[in-house]
GROMACS .gro file of C-alpha atoms in nm:
model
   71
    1UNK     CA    1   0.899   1.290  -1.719
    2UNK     CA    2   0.942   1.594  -1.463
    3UNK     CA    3   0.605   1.679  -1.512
    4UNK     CA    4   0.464   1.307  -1.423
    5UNK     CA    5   0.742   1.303  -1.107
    6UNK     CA    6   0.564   1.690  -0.992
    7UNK     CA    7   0.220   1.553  -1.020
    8UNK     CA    8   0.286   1.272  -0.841
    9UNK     CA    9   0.480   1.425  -0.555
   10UNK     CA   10   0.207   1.659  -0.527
   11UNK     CA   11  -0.080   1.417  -0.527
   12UNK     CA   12   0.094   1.202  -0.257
   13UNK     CA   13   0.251   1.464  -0.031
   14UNK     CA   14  -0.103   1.691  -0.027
   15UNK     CA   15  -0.299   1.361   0.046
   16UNK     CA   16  -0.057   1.148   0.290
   17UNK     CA   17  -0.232   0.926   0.571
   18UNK     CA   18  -0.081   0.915   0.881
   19UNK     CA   19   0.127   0.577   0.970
   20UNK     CA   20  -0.155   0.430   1.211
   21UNK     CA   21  -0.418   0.431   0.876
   22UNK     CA   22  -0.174   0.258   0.684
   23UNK     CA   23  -0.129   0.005   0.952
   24UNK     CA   24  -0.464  -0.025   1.036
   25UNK     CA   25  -0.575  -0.084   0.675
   26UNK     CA   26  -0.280  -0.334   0.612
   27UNK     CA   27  -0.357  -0.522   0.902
   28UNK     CA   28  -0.738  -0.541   0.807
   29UNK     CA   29  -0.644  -0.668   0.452
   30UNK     CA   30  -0.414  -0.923   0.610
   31UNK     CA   31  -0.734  -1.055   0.828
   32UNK     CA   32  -0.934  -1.106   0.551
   33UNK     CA   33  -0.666  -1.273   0.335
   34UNK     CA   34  -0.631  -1.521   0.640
   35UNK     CA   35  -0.974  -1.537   0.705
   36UNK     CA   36  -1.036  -1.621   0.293
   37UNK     CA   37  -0.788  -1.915   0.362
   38UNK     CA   38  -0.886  -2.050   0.665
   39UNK     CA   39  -1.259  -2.085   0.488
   40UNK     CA   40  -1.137  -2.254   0.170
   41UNK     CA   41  -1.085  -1.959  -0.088
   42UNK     CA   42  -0.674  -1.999  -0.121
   43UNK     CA   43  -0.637  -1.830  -0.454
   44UNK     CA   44  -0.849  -1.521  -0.295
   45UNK     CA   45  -0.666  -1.510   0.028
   46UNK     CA   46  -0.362  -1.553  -0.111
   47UNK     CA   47  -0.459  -1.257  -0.353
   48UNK     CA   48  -0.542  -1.055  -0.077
   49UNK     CA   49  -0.246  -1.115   0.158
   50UNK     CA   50   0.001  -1.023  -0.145
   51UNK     CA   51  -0.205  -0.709  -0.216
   52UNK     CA   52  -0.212  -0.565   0.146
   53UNK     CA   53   0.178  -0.626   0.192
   54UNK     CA   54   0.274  -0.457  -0.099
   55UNK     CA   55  -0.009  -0.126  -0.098
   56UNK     CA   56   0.122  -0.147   0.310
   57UNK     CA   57   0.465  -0.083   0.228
   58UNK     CA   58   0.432   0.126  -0.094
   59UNK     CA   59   0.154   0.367   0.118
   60UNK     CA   60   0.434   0.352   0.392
   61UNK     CA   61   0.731   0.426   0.187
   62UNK     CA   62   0.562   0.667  -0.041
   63UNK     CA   63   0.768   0.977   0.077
   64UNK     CA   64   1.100   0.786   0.044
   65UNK     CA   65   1.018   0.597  -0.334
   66UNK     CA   66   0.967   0.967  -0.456
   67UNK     CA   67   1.277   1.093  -0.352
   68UNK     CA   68   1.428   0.832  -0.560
   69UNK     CA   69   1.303   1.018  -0.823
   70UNK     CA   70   1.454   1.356  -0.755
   71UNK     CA   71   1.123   1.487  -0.590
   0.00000   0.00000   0.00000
């Protein structure tokens, strides 16, 4: 299990976006699960607004969910 928890801390810490990415690519997958619904594709949008929330706040919280695991 250490080994999987190093790998990952490495992979994420060497390659971490800064805040404004995250935000801008949250926001942008937001748009287009509102713009989806507003044209008649619910189950898409919908989709696409749950995916950006929770990549947004895992990619935001990455640091802090590792440390969780002793890393």
């Amino acid at each position: 299990m250490s080994e999987v928890v190093s790998a990952m801390n490495g992979l994420v810490l060497s390659v971490e976006p800064p805040k404004a990415l995250v935000f801008a690519v949250t926001t942008l997958g937001l748009a287009l699960g509102g713009l989806l619904i507003a044209i008649g594709e619910r189950d898409r949008g919908v989709g696409y607004l749950i995916a950006a929330l929770l990549g947004g706040i895992l990619a935001w919280n990455a640091r802090a969910l590792l440390s969780l695991f002793g890393v």
